[in-house]
Amino acid sequence: MRPRVVYVHGNGNKVRAELLKSQWDTALFGRDMAEASRMAYWAPVRYPEPLPDLRPDPLDGRTELIEESPAAVDRAATEPPEDFVARTLGEARLDAGEIALEGRAGADESALVDWLRNMTYLADTLAQAGEPEEPGAELPLETLPLPRSGRTAVFRLLVKHSFKDVHAYFFGGAGPAMREVVKETLAGVDGGPLVVVGHSLGTILAYEVLMELGREVELLVTVGSPLAITEVQDHLARPPAVPAGVTAWHNASDLRDLVALDHTLRPEYAPQERVTDLLVTNDSGNHHGISEYLSQPEVRAPVQRIFDGTG
């Protein structure tokens, strides 16, 4: 039986499901995989319409949207980090509505806010570190070719959307519907070895569904994942562990990825011998972009071995 791969996308709105699947296919395999791959497309749970086909995804670190919004750049240049944290939390609560704080508020939400704060300060540190040491000097290769205020805006855009979607998942009542999308997608896949690939918030969805279902998975791949973050682990439905049906778990992250922050799953997710933590280089604009993660040799190779029958 042919192997299959199920993708679970991450934070923020996305292009339509078919196009998104094809983009992931191309990044991971170099071609469209047709019926061999499926996308667990949960974006409609949170967003009424997909992004236009030709509009770049701002959470992949694209600069076009920042350049179109000078007001956002101006605000990012002057707003103190704590003010940004408070405003983002307030927007997340407003977005989640009355369900947001029912029964799971207080200390639980405060812990998640620590993750928001840590992401924000790392974002500002990265933006500041991009300043050339001397006037006219070139920026380091990993930084965006934007003034510091523009880089701050790019990073804070990632922070805001990541936190608001994770907040909606844990506190806003969106979690069950988002997990149901993943369950239905997995239910439609049968046959040979199964690979599950999750990005960002999608790694939380994939993990919690696999913990619940016990589905046999040859390889679980998580990229740009917050699953190693203590504040996120505190909100999981079950204590951290490798899902029973998962034979091997590869977790890849870039040290500059704001969403990941903690990069090692092995210490918390037993049995440790099934988990491999990988540090890779993701040179997307905010170091969190999905195409850059999936194109890394360390990410692609084990997936392709399964599809080639050599894994």
PDB file of C-alpha atoms in Angstrom:
ATOM      1  CA  MET A   1       0.000   0.000   0.000  1.00  0.00           C
ATOM      2  CA  ARG A   2       1.242   3.478  -0.861  1.00  0.00           C
ATOM      3  CA  PRO A   3       2.308   5.797   1.963  1.00  0.00           C
ATOM      4  CA  ARG A   4       0.163   8.821   2.725  1.00  0.00           C
ATOM      5  CA  VAL A   5       0.944  12.180   4.311  1.00  0.00           C
ATOM      6  CA  VAL A   6      -1.475  14.381   6.247  1.00  0.00           C
ATOM      7  CA  TYR A   7      -0.583  18.034   6.765  1.00  0.00           C
ATOM      8  CA  VAL A   8      -1.872  20.205   9.620  1.00  0.00           C
ATOM      9  CA  HIS A   9      -1.286  23.899   8.953  1.00  0.00           C
ATOM     10  CA  GLY A  10      -0.450  26.527  11.530  1.00  0.00           C
ATOM     11  CA  ASN A  11      -1.560  29.944  12.756  1.00  0.00           C
ATOM     12  CA  GLY A  12      -3.457  32.537  10.784  1.00  0.00           C
ATOM     13  CA  ASN A  13      -5.613  32.550   7.696  1.00  0.00           C
ATOM     14  CA  LYS A  14      -4.431  30.605   4.637  1.00  0.00           C
ATOM     15  CA  VAL A  15      -5.029  30.326   0.920  1.00  0.00           C
ATOM     16  CA  ARG A  16      -7.641  27.790  -0.211  1.00  0.00           C
ATOM     17  CA  ALA A  17      -7.028  24.197   0.843  1.00  0.00           C
ATOM     18  CA  GLU A  18      -6.062  22.776  -2.564  1.00  0.00           C
ATOM     19  CA  LEU A  19      -3.459  25.473  -3.180  1.00  0.00           C
ATOM     20  CA  LEU A  20      -2.072  25.226   0.341  1.00  0.00           C
ATOM     21  CA  LYS A  21      -1.667  21.450   0.000  1.00  0.00           C
ATOM     22  CA  SER A  22       0.129  21.881  -3.306  1.00  0.00           C
ATOM     23  CA  GLN A  23       2.484  24.450  -1.766  1.00  0.00           C
ATOM     24  CA  TRP A  24       3.393  22.065   1.051  1.00  0.00           C
ATOM     25  CA  ASP A  25       3.822  19.204  -1.423  1.00  0.00           C
ATOM     26  CA  THR A  26       6.214  21.259  -3.521  1.00  0.00           C
ATOM     27  CA  ALA A  27       8.268  22.353  -0.511  1.00  0.00           C
ATOM     28  CA  LEU A  28       8.530  18.827   0.921  1.00  0.00           C
ATOM     29  CA  PHE A  29       8.642  16.627  -2.200  1.00  0.00           C
ATOM     30  CA  GLY A  30       9.380  19.005  -5.071  1.00  0.00           C
ATOM     31  CA  ARG A  31       6.101  18.119  -6.816  1.00  0.00           C
ATOM     32  CA  ASP A  32       2.366  17.890  -6.264  1.00  0.00           C
ATOM     33  CA  MET A  33       1.580  14.566  -4.574  1.00  0.00           C
ATOM     34  CA  ALA A  34      -2.053  14.339  -5.788  1.00  0.00           C
ATOM     35  CA  GLU A  35      -4.020  11.803  -3.704  1.00  0.00           C
ATOM     36  CA  ALA A  36      -0.966  10.797  -1.665  1.00  0.00           C
ATOM     37  CA  SER A  37      -1.295  13.914   0.497  1.00  0.00           C
ATOM     38  CA  ARG A  38      -4.120  15.656   2.326  1.00  0.00           C
ATOM     39  CA  MET A  39      -4.407  18.947   4.181  1.00  0.00           C
ATOM     40  CA  ALA A  40      -6.274  19.159   7.486  1.00  0.00           C
ATOM     41  CA  TYR A  41      -7.605  22.614   6.648  1.00  0.00           C
ATOM     42  CA  TRP A  42      -8.953  24.130   9.857  1.00  0.00           C
ATOM     43  CA  ALA A  43      -8.636  27.817   8.860  1.00  0.00           C
ATOM     44  CA  PRO A  44     -12.423  28.215   8.214  1.00  0.00           C
ATOM     45  CA  VAL A  45     -13.032  27.587  11.917  1.00  0.00           C
ATOM     46  CA  ARG A  46     -11.400  30.959  12.577  1.00  0.00           C
ATOM     47  CA  TYR A  47     -11.525  32.852   9.283  1.00  0.00           C
ATOM     48  CA  PRO A  48     -14.595  33.329   7.041  1.00  0.00           C
ATOM     49  CA  GLU A  49     -12.726  33.561   3.722  1.00  0.00           C
ATOM     50  CA  PRO A  50      -9.334  32.228   2.588  1.00  0.00           C
ATOM     51  CA  LEU A  51      -6.516  34.501   1.546  1.00  0.00           C
ATOM     52  CA  PRO A  52      -6.530  35.358  -2.175  1.00  0.00           C
ATOM     53  CA  ASP A  53      -4.357  33.017  -4.212  1.00  0.00           C
ATOM     54  CA  LEU A  54      -1.769  35.653  -5.044  1.00  0.00           C
ATOM     55  CA  ARG A  55      -1.642  37.307  -1.640  1.00  0.00           C
ATOM     56  CA  PRO A  56       1.414  36.303   0.412  1.00  0.00           C
ATOM     57  CA  ASP A  57       0.951  34.758   3.820  1.00  0.00           C
ATOM     58  CA  PRO A  58       2.161  37.370   6.334  1.00  0.00           C
ATOM     59  CA  LEU A  59       2.994  34.678   8.893  1.00  0.00           C
ATOM     60  CA  ASP A  60       5.625  33.286   6.552  1.00  0.00           C
ATOM     61  CA  GLY A  61       7.503  36.533   7.093  1.00  0.00           C
ATOM     62  CA  ARG A  62       6.556  38.258   3.837  1.00  0.00           C
ATOM     63  CA  THR A  63       7.454  41.912   3.809  1.00  0.00           C
ATOM     64  CA  GLU A  64       4.905  43.013   1.206  1.00  0.00           C
ATOM     65  CA  LEU A  65       2.083  43.318   3.736  1.00  0.00           C
ATOM     66  CA  ILE A  66       4.214  45.318   6.145  1.00  0.00           C
ATOM     67  CA  GLU A  67       5.205  47.716   3.386  1.00  0.00           C
ATOM     68  CA  GLU A  68       1.527  48.161   2.558  1.00  0.00           C
ATOM     69  CA  SER A  69       0.752  49.154   6.165  1.00  0.00           C
ATOM     70  CA  PRO A  70       2.967  52.087   7.214  1.00  0.00           C
ATOM     71  CA  ALA A  71       0.722  52.703  10.233  1.00  0.00           C
ATOM     72  CA  ALA A  72       1.576  49.261  11.580  1.00  0.00           C
ATOM     73  CA  VAL A  73       5.272  49.965  11.109  1.00  0.00           C
ATOM     74  CA  ASP A  74       5.011  53.327  12.882  1.00  0.00           C
ATOM     75  CA  ARG A  75       3.178  51.763  15.811  1.00  0.00           C
ATOM     76  CA  ALA A  76       5.679  48.911  16.078  1.00  0.00           C
ATOM     77  CA  ALA A  77       8.522  51.393  16.192  1.00  0.00           C
ATOM     78  CA  THR A  78       7.170  53.239  19.229  1.00  0.00           C
ATOM     79  CA  GLU A  79       4.920  50.898  21.239  1.00  0.00           C
ATOM     80  CA  PRO A  80       6.615  49.561  24.394  1.00  0.00           C
ATOM     81  CA  PRO A  81       6.707  45.744  24.621  1.00  0.00           C
ATOM     82  CA  GLU A  82       4.436  45.587  27.670  1.00  0.00           C
ATOM     83  CA  ASP A  83       1.847  47.745  25.920  1.00  0.00           C
ATOM     84  CA  PHE A  84       1.965  45.417  22.922  1.00  0.00           C
ATOM     85  CA  VAL A  85       1.514  42.396  25.219  1.00  0.00           C
ATOM     86  CA  ALA A  86      -1.472  43.973  26.967  1.00  0.00           C
ATOM     87  CA  ARG A  87      -3.105  45.041  23.695  1.00  0.00           C
ATOM     88  CA  THR A  88      -2.630  41.608  22.108  1.00  0.00           C
ATOM     89  CA  LEU A  89      -4.102  39.872  25.162  1.00  0.00           C
ATOM     90  CA  GLY A  90      -7.070  42.239  25.139  1.00  0.00           C
ATOM     91  CA  GLU A  91      -7.695  41.594  21.439  1.00  0.00           C
ATOM     92  CA  ALA A  92      -7.455  37.836  22.001  1.00  0.00           C
ATOM     93  CA  ARG A  93     -10.045  37.985  24.779  1.00  0.00           C
ATOM     94  CA  LEU A  94     -12.354  40.151  22.693  1.00  0.00           C
ATOM     95  CA  ASP A  95     -11.945  37.840  19.710  1.00  0.00           C
ATOM     96  CA  ALA A  96     -12.702  34.777  21.814  1.00  0.00           C
ATOM     97  CA  GLY A  97     -15.859  36.269  23.278  1.00  0.00           C
ATOM     98  CA  GLU A  98     -17.705  35.133  26.381  1.00  0.00           C
ATOM     99  CA  ILE A  99     -16.537  31.522  26.070  1.00  0.00           C
ATOM    100  CA  ALA A 100     -12.912  32.595  26.306  1.00  0.00           C
ATOM    101  CA  LEU A 101     -12.582  32.722  30.062  1.00  0.00           C
ATOM    102  CA  GLU A 102     -15.315  30.301  31.124  1.00  0.00           C
ATOM    103  CA  GLY A 103     -13.827  27.861  33.600  1.00  0.00           C
ATOM    104  CA  ARG A 104     -10.223  28.097  32.403  1.00  0.00           C
ATOM    105  CA  ALA A 105      -9.123  31.579  33.383  1.00  0.00           C
ATOM    106  CA  GLY A 106      -6.926  32.893  36.150  1.00  0.00           C
ATOM    107  CA  ALA A 107      -3.585  31.173  36.581  1.00  0.00           C
ATOM    108  CA  ASP A 108      -4.006  29.058  33.430  1.00  0.00           C
ATOM    109  CA  GLU A 109      -4.326  32.069  31.150  1.00  0.00           C
ATOM    110  CA  SER A 110      -1.588  33.915  33.019  1.00  0.00           C
ATOM    111  CA  ALA A 111       0.816  31.099  32.216  1.00  0.00           C
ATOM    112  CA  LEU A 112       0.049  31.385  28.528  1.00  0.00           C
ATOM    113  CA  VAL A 113       0.636  35.139  28.739  1.00  0.00           C
ATOM    114  CA  ASP A 114       4.206  34.384  29.830  1.00  0.00           C
ATOM    115  CA  TRP A 115       4.727  32.770  26.414  1.00  0.00           C
ATOM    116  CA  LEU A 116       3.314  35.892  24.736  1.00  0.00           C
ATOM    117  CA  ARG A 117       5.698  38.072  26.710  1.00  0.00           C
ATOM    118  CA  ASN A 118       8.710  35.874  25.947  1.00  0.00           C
ATOM    119  CA  MET A 119       7.908  35.865  22.229  1.00  0.00           C
ATOM    120  CA  THR A 120       7.577  39.646  22.240  1.00  0.00           C
ATOM    121  CA  TYR A 121      10.919  40.298  23.906  1.00  0.00           C
ATOM    122  CA  LEU A 122      12.704  37.812  21.645  1.00  0.00           C
ATOM    123  CA  ALA A 123      11.090  39.509  18.634  1.00  0.00           C
ATOM    124  CA  ASP A 124      12.356  42.906  19.750  1.00  0.00           C
ATOM    125  CA  THR A 125      15.817  41.497  20.440  1.00  0.00           C
ATOM    126  CA  LEU A 126      16.025  40.015  16.955  1.00  0.00           C
ATOM    127  CA  ALA A 127      14.824  43.252  15.381  1.00  0.00           C
ATOM    128  CA  GLN A 128      17.421  45.243  17.286  1.00  0.00           C
ATOM    129  CA  ALA A 129      20.203  42.754  16.527  1.00  0.00           C
ATOM    130  CA  GLY A 130      19.688  43.382  12.814  1.00  0.00           C
ATOM    131  CA  GLU A 131      21.093  46.910  13.032  1.00  0.00           C
ATOM    132  CA  PRO A 132      24.452  47.192  11.212  1.00  0.00           C
ATOM    133  CA  GLU A 133      27.375  48.096  13.443  1.00  0.00           C
ATOM    134  CA  GLU A 134      28.464  50.933  11.154  1.00  0.00           C
ATOM    135  CA  PRO A 135      26.480  53.261   8.882  1.00  0.00           C
ATOM    136  CA  GLY A 136      26.312  51.854   5.387  1.00  0.00           C
ATOM    137  CA  ALA A 137      27.323  48.361   6.463  1.00  0.00           C
ATOM    138  CA  GLU A 138      25.326  45.425   5.158  1.00  0.00           C
ATOM    139  CA  LEU A 139      22.760  43.749   7.385  1.00  0.00           C
ATOM    140  CA  PRO A 140      23.451  40.195   8.582  1.00  0.00           C
ATOM    141  CA  LEU A 141      22.170  37.603   6.120  1.00  0.00           C
ATOM    142  CA  GLU A 142      19.417  36.367   8.438  1.00  0.00           C
ATOM    143  CA  THR A 143      17.761  39.767   8.839  1.00  0.00           C
ATOM    144  CA  LEU A 144      15.147  41.441   6.681  1.00  0.00           C
ATOM    145  CA  PRO A 145      16.293  44.294   4.411  1.00  0.00           C
ATOM    146  CA  LEU A 146      14.057  46.714   6.321  1.00  0.00           C
ATOM    147  CA  PRO A 147      14.656  49.410   8.908  1.00  0.00           C
ATOM    148  CA  ARG A 148      14.383  48.234  12.491  1.00  0.00           C
ATOM    149  CA  SER A 149      10.769  49.423  12.789  1.00  0.00           C
ATOM    150  CA  GLY A 150       9.831  47.273   9.790  1.00  0.00           C
ATOM    151  CA  ARG A 151      11.548  44.208  11.203  1.00  0.00           C
ATOM    152  CA  THR A 152       9.800  44.772  14.530  1.00  0.00           C
ATOM    153  CA  ALA A 153       6.461  44.902  12.712  1.00  0.00           C
ATOM    154  CA  VAL A 154       7.169  41.614  10.892  1.00  0.00           C
ATOM    155  CA  PHE A 155       8.079  39.814  14.102  1.00  0.00           C
ATOM    156  CA  ARG A 156       5.202  41.266  16.100  1.00  0.00           C
ATOM    157  CA  LEU A 157       2.741  40.246  13.396  1.00  0.00           C
ATOM    158  CA  LEU A 158       3.858  36.649  13.947  1.00  0.00           C
ATOM    159  CA  VAL A 159       3.604  37.020  17.729  1.00  0.00           C
ATOM    160  CA  LYS A 160       0.111  38.498  17.597  1.00  0.00           C
ATOM    161  CA  HIS A 161      -1.437  35.922  15.258  1.00  0.00           C
ATOM    162  CA  SER A 162       0.298  32.992  16.935  1.00  0.00           C
ATOM    163  CA  PHE A 163      -0.907  33.988  20.375  1.00  0.00           C
ATOM    164  CA  LYS A 164      -4.454  34.873  19.301  1.00  0.00           C
ATOM    165  CA  ASP A 165      -5.019  31.550  17.523  1.00  0.00           C
ATOM    166  CA  VAL A 166      -3.495  29.521  20.359  1.00  0.00           C
ATOM    167  CA  HIS A 167      -5.603  31.518  22.831  1.00  0.00           C
ATOM    168  CA  ALA A 168      -8.710  30.764  20.752  1.00  0.00           C
ATOM    169  CA  TYR A 169      -7.769  27.075  20.729  1.00  0.00           C
ATOM    170  CA  PHE A 170      -7.319  26.781  24.497  1.00  0.00           C
ATOM    171  CA  PHE A 171      -9.725  29.457  25.796  1.00  0.00           C
ATOM    172  CA  GLY A 172     -12.016  30.588  22.992  1.00  0.00           C
ATOM    173  CA  GLY A 173     -13.973  27.412  22.336  1.00  0.00           C
ATOM    174  CA  ALA A 174     -12.359  26.799  18.926  1.00  0.00           C
ATOM    175  CA  GLY A 175     -10.383  23.722  19.982  1.00  0.00           C
ATOM    176  CA  PRO A 176     -13.012  20.982  19.432  1.00  0.00           C
ATOM    177  CA  ALA A 177     -13.892  22.164  15.913  1.00  0.00           C
ATOM    178  CA  MET A 178     -10.234  22.485  14.947  1.00  0.00           C
ATOM    179  CA  ARG A 179      -9.430  18.991  16.227  1.00  0.00           C
ATOM    180  CA  GLU A 180     -12.471  17.584  14.423  1.00  0.00           C
ATOM    181  CA  VAL A 181     -11.022  18.752  11.106  1.00  0.00           C
ATOM    182  CA  VAL A 182      -7.853  16.789  11.832  1.00  0.00           C
ATOM    183  CA  LYS A 183      -9.834  13.710  12.897  1.00  0.00           C
ATOM    184  CA  GLU A 184     -11.948  13.760   9.737  1.00  0.00           C
ATOM    185  CA  THR A 185      -8.877  14.146   7.546  1.00  0.00           C
ATOM    186  CA  LEU A 186      -7.145  11.214   9.226  1.00  0.00           C
ATOM    187  CA  ALA A 187     -10.313   9.126   8.967  1.00  0.00           C
ATOM    188  CA  GLY A 188     -10.245   9.562   5.196  1.00  0.00           C
ATOM    189  CA  VAL A 189      -6.762   8.065   4.934  1.00  0.00           C
ATOM    190  CA  ASP A 190      -6.195   4.321   4.920  1.00  0.00           C
ATOM    191  CA  GLY A 191      -3.713   1.867   3.532  1.00  0.00           C
ATOM    192  CA  GLY A 192       0.041   2.086   3.851  1.00  0.00           C
ATOM    193  CA  PRO A 193       2.437   3.935   6.151  1.00  0.00           C
ATOM    194  CA  LEU A 194       1.159   7.266   7.417  1.00  0.00           C
ATOM    195  CA  VAL A 195       3.224  10.433   7.865  1.00  0.00           C
ATOM    196  CA  VAL A 196       1.744  13.402   9.741  1.00  0.00           C
ATOM    197  CA  VAL A 197       3.355  16.834   9.313  1.00  0.00           C
ATOM    198  CA  GLY A 198       2.334  19.755  11.526  1.00  0.00           C
ATOM    199  CA  HIS A 199       3.454  23.379  11.637  1.00  0.00           C
ATOM    200  CA  SER A 200       3.160  25.825  14.535  1.00  0.00           C
ATOM    201  CA  LEU A 201      -0.316  25.560  16.138  1.00  0.00           C
ATOM    202  CA  GLY A 202      -0.914  22.651  13.762  1.00  0.00           C
ATOM    203  CA  THR A 203       1.597  20.629  15.778  1.00  0.00           C
ATOM    204  CA  ILE A 204      -0.598  21.029  18.867  1.00  0.00           C
ATOM    205  CA  LEU A 205      -3.664  19.905  16.911  1.00  0.00           C
ATOM    206  CA  ALA A 206      -1.874  16.913  15.410  1.00  0.00           C
ATOM    207  CA  TYR A 207      -0.393  15.918  18.748  1.00  0.00           C
ATOM    208  CA  GLU A 208      -3.622  16.117  20.749  1.00  0.00           C
ATOM    209  CA  VAL A 209      -5.615  14.231  18.114  1.00  0.00           C
ATOM    210  CA  LEU A 210      -3.016  11.471  17.886  1.00  0.00           C
ATOM    211  CA  MET A 211      -2.920  11.213  21.678  1.00  0.00           C
ATOM    212  CA  GLU A 212      -6.702  10.765  21.662  1.00  0.00           C
ATOM    213  CA  LEU A 213      -7.002   8.369  18.729  1.00  0.00           C
ATOM    214  CA  GLY A 214      -3.900   6.229  19.120  1.00  0.00           C
ATOM    215  CA  ARG A 215      -3.671   6.138  15.308  1.00  0.00           C
ATOM    216  CA  GLU A 216      -0.633   4.294  13.943  1.00  0.00           C
ATOM    217  CA  VAL A 217       1.783   6.802  12.416  1.00  0.00           C
ATOM    218  CA  GLU A 218       5.100   5.812  10.893  1.00  0.00           C
ATOM    219  CA  LEU A 219       6.534   9.310  11.287  1.00  0.00           C
ATOM    220  CA  LEU A 220       5.281  12.450  13.020  1.00  0.00           C
ATOM    221  CA  VAL A 221       7.053  15.615  11.850  1.00  0.00           C
ATOM    222  CA  THR A 222       6.626  18.869  13.783  1.00  0.00           C
ATOM    223  CA  VAL A 223       8.218  22.128  12.629  1.00  0.00           C
ATOM    224  CA  GLY A 224       8.187  25.505  14.361  1.00  0.00           C
ATOM    225  CA  SER A 225       6.333  23.866  17.239  1.00  0.00           C
ATOM    226  CA  PRO A 226       5.482  25.374  20.634  1.00  0.00           C
ATOM    227  CA  LEU A 227       4.996  21.908  22.178  1.00  0.00           C
ATOM    228  CA  ALA A 228       8.240  22.200  24.143  1.00  0.00           C
ATOM    229  CA  ILE A 229       7.027  25.393  25.858  1.00  0.00           C
ATOM    230  CA  THR A 230       6.037  24.798  29.480  1.00  0.00           C
ATOM    231  CA  GLU A 231       3.187  27.333  29.254  1.00  0.00           C
ATOM    232  CA  VAL A 232       1.721  25.390  26.319  1.00  0.00           C
ATOM    233  CA  GLN A 233       2.265  21.970  27.901  1.00  0.00           C
ATOM    234  CA  ASP A 234       0.302  23.157  30.937  1.00  0.00           C
ATOM    235  CA  HIS A 235      -2.807  23.394  28.738  1.00  0.00           C
ATOM    236  CA  LEU A 236      -2.621  20.041  26.961  1.00  0.00           C
ATOM    237  CA  ALA A 237      -5.490  17.657  27.635  1.00  0.00           C
ATOM    238  CA  ARG A 238      -3.048  14.861  28.536  1.00  0.00           C
ATOM    239  CA  PRO A 239       0.437  14.944  30.093  1.00  0.00           C
ATOM    240  CA  PRO A 240       3.263  15.206  27.541  1.00  0.00           C
ATOM    241  CA  ALA A 241       4.247  11.871  25.987  1.00  0.00           C
ATOM    242  CA  VAL A 242       4.837  10.377  22.563  1.00  0.00           C
ATOM    243  CA  PRO A 243       1.412   9.326  21.213  1.00  0.00           C
ATOM    244  CA  ALA A 244       1.086   5.567  21.533  1.00  0.00           C
ATOM    245  CA  GLY A 245       0.757   4.893  17.809  1.00  0.00           C
ATOM    246  CA  VAL A 246       3.713   7.054  16.719  1.00  0.00           C
ATOM    247  CA  THR A 247       6.782   5.041  15.744  1.00  0.00           C
ATOM    248  CA  ALA A 248       9.125   8.025  15.330  1.00  0.00           C
ATOM    249  CA  TRP A 249       8.813  11.763  15.965  1.00  0.00           C
ATOM    250  CA  HIS A 250      11.088  14.353  14.337  1.00  0.00           C
ATOM    251  CA  ASN A 251      10.875  17.901  15.676  1.00  0.00           C
ATOM    252  CA  ALA A 252      12.657  20.664  13.744  1.00  0.00           C
ATOM    253  CA  SER A 253      13.091  24.305  14.725  1.00  0.00           C
ATOM    254  CA  ASP A 254      15.224  27.358  14.071  1.00  0.00           C
ATOM    255  CA  LEU A 255      16.818  28.970  17.130  1.00  0.00           C
ATOM    256  CA  ARG A 256      15.390  32.333  16.002  1.00  0.00           C
ATOM    257  CA  ASP A 257      11.819  31.059  15.629  1.00  0.00           C
ATOM    258  CA  LEU A 258       9.661  33.088  18.024  1.00  0.00           C
ATOM    259  CA  VAL A 259       6.909  30.470  18.227  1.00  0.00           C
ATOM    260  CA  ALA A 260       9.172  27.582  19.163  1.00  0.00           C
ATOM    261  CA  LEU A 261      11.329  29.298  21.844  1.00  0.00           C
ATOM    262  CA  ASP A 262      12.145  25.940  23.500  1.00  0.00           C
ATOM    263  CA  HIS A 263      13.608  23.550  20.952  1.00  0.00           C
ATOM    264  CA  THR A 264      13.853  20.174  22.682  1.00  0.00           C
ATOM    265  CA  LEU A 265      10.925  17.783  23.106  1.00  0.00           C
ATOM    266  CA  ARG A 266      12.959  14.763  24.244  1.00  0.00           C
ATOM    267  CA  PRO A 267      13.228  15.713  27.945  1.00  0.00           C
ATOM    268  CA  GLU A 268       9.434  15.905  28.381  1.00  0.00           C
ATOM    269  CA  TYR A 269       8.005  13.469  25.818  1.00  0.00           C
ATOM    270  CA  ALA A 270       8.700   9.837  26.672  1.00  0.00           C
ATOM    271  CA  PRO A 271       9.840   7.401  25.456  1.00  0.00           C
ATOM    272  CA  GLN A 272      12.746   9.648  24.487  1.00  0.00           C
ATOM    273  CA  GLU A 273      14.231   7.176  22.010  1.00  0.00           C
ATOM    274  CA  ARG A 274      11.326   7.850  19.635  1.00  0.00           C
ATOM    275  CA  VAL A 275      11.979  11.611  19.553  1.00  0.00           C
ATOM    276  CA  THR A 276      14.623  13.376  17.469  1.00  0.00           C
ATOM    277  CA  ASP A 277      15.103  17.128  17.937  1.00  0.00           C
ATOM    278  CA  LEU A 278      16.654  18.928  14.970  1.00  0.00           C
ATOM    279  CA  LEU A 279      18.027  22.461  14.759  1.00  0.00           C
ATOM    280  CA  VAL A 280      17.712  23.764  11.199  1.00  0.00           C
ATOM    281  CA  THR A 281      18.165  27.082   9.416  1.00  0.00           C
ATOM    282  CA  ASN A 282      14.931  28.803   8.420  1.00  0.00           C
ATOM    283  CA  ASP A 283      15.788  32.016   6.600  1.00  0.00           C
ATOM    284  CA  SER A 284      12.219  33.129   5.952  1.00  0.00           C
ATOM    285  CA  GLY A 285      11.506  36.692   6.990  1.00  0.00           C
ATOM    286  CA  ASN A 286      10.521  35.730  10.540  1.00  0.00           C
ATOM    287  CA  HIS A 287      12.310  32.336  10.681  1.00  0.00           C
ATOM    288  CA  HIS A 288       8.946  30.546  11.024  1.00  0.00           C
ATOM    289  CA  GLY A 289       7.915  30.120   7.373  1.00  0.00           C
ATOM    290  CA  ILE A 290       6.606  26.688   6.411  1.00  0.00           C
ATOM    291  CA  SER A 291       8.228  26.363   2.973  1.00  0.00           C
ATOM    292  CA  GLU A 292      11.666  26.994   4.424  1.00  0.00           C
ATOM    293  CA  TYR A 293      11.096  24.358   7.102  1.00  0.00           C
ATOM    294  CA  LEU A 294       9.808  21.683   4.726  1.00  0.00           C
ATOM    295  CA  SER A 295      12.647  22.218   2.247  1.00  0.00           C
ATOM    296  CA  GLN A 296      15.335  21.461   4.842  1.00  0.00           C
ATOM    297  CA  PRO A 297      17.194  18.198   4.036  1.00  0.00           C
ATOM    298  CA  GLU A 298      16.862  17.043   7.647  1.00  0.00           C
ATOM    299  CA  VAL A 299      13.071  17.372   7.363  1.00  0.00           C
ATOM    300  CA  ARG A 300      12.632  16.046   3.825  1.00  0.00           C
ATOM    301  CA  ALA A 301      14.935  13.030   3.908  1.00  0.00           C
ATOM    302  CA  PRO A 302      13.107  10.782   6.423  1.00  0.00           C
ATOM    303  CA  VAL A 303       9.740  11.507   4.796  1.00  0.00           C
ATOM    304  CA  GLN A 304      11.049  10.748   1.333  1.00  0.00           C
ATOM    305  CA  ARG A 305      12.643   7.486   2.538  1.00  0.00           C
ATOM    306  CA  ILE A 306       9.213   6.284   3.611  1.00  0.00           C
ATOM    307  CA  PHE A 307       7.709   7.228   0.257  1.00  0.00           C
ATOM    308  CA  ASP A 308      10.615   5.595  -1.586  1.00  0.00           C
ATOM    309  CA  GLY A 309      10.181   2.417   0.431  1.00  0.00           C
ATOM    310  CA  THR A 310      13.603   2.678   2.057  1.00  0.00           C
ATOM    311  CA  GLY A 311      12.556   4.126   5.414  1.00  0.00           C
TER     312      GLY A 311
END
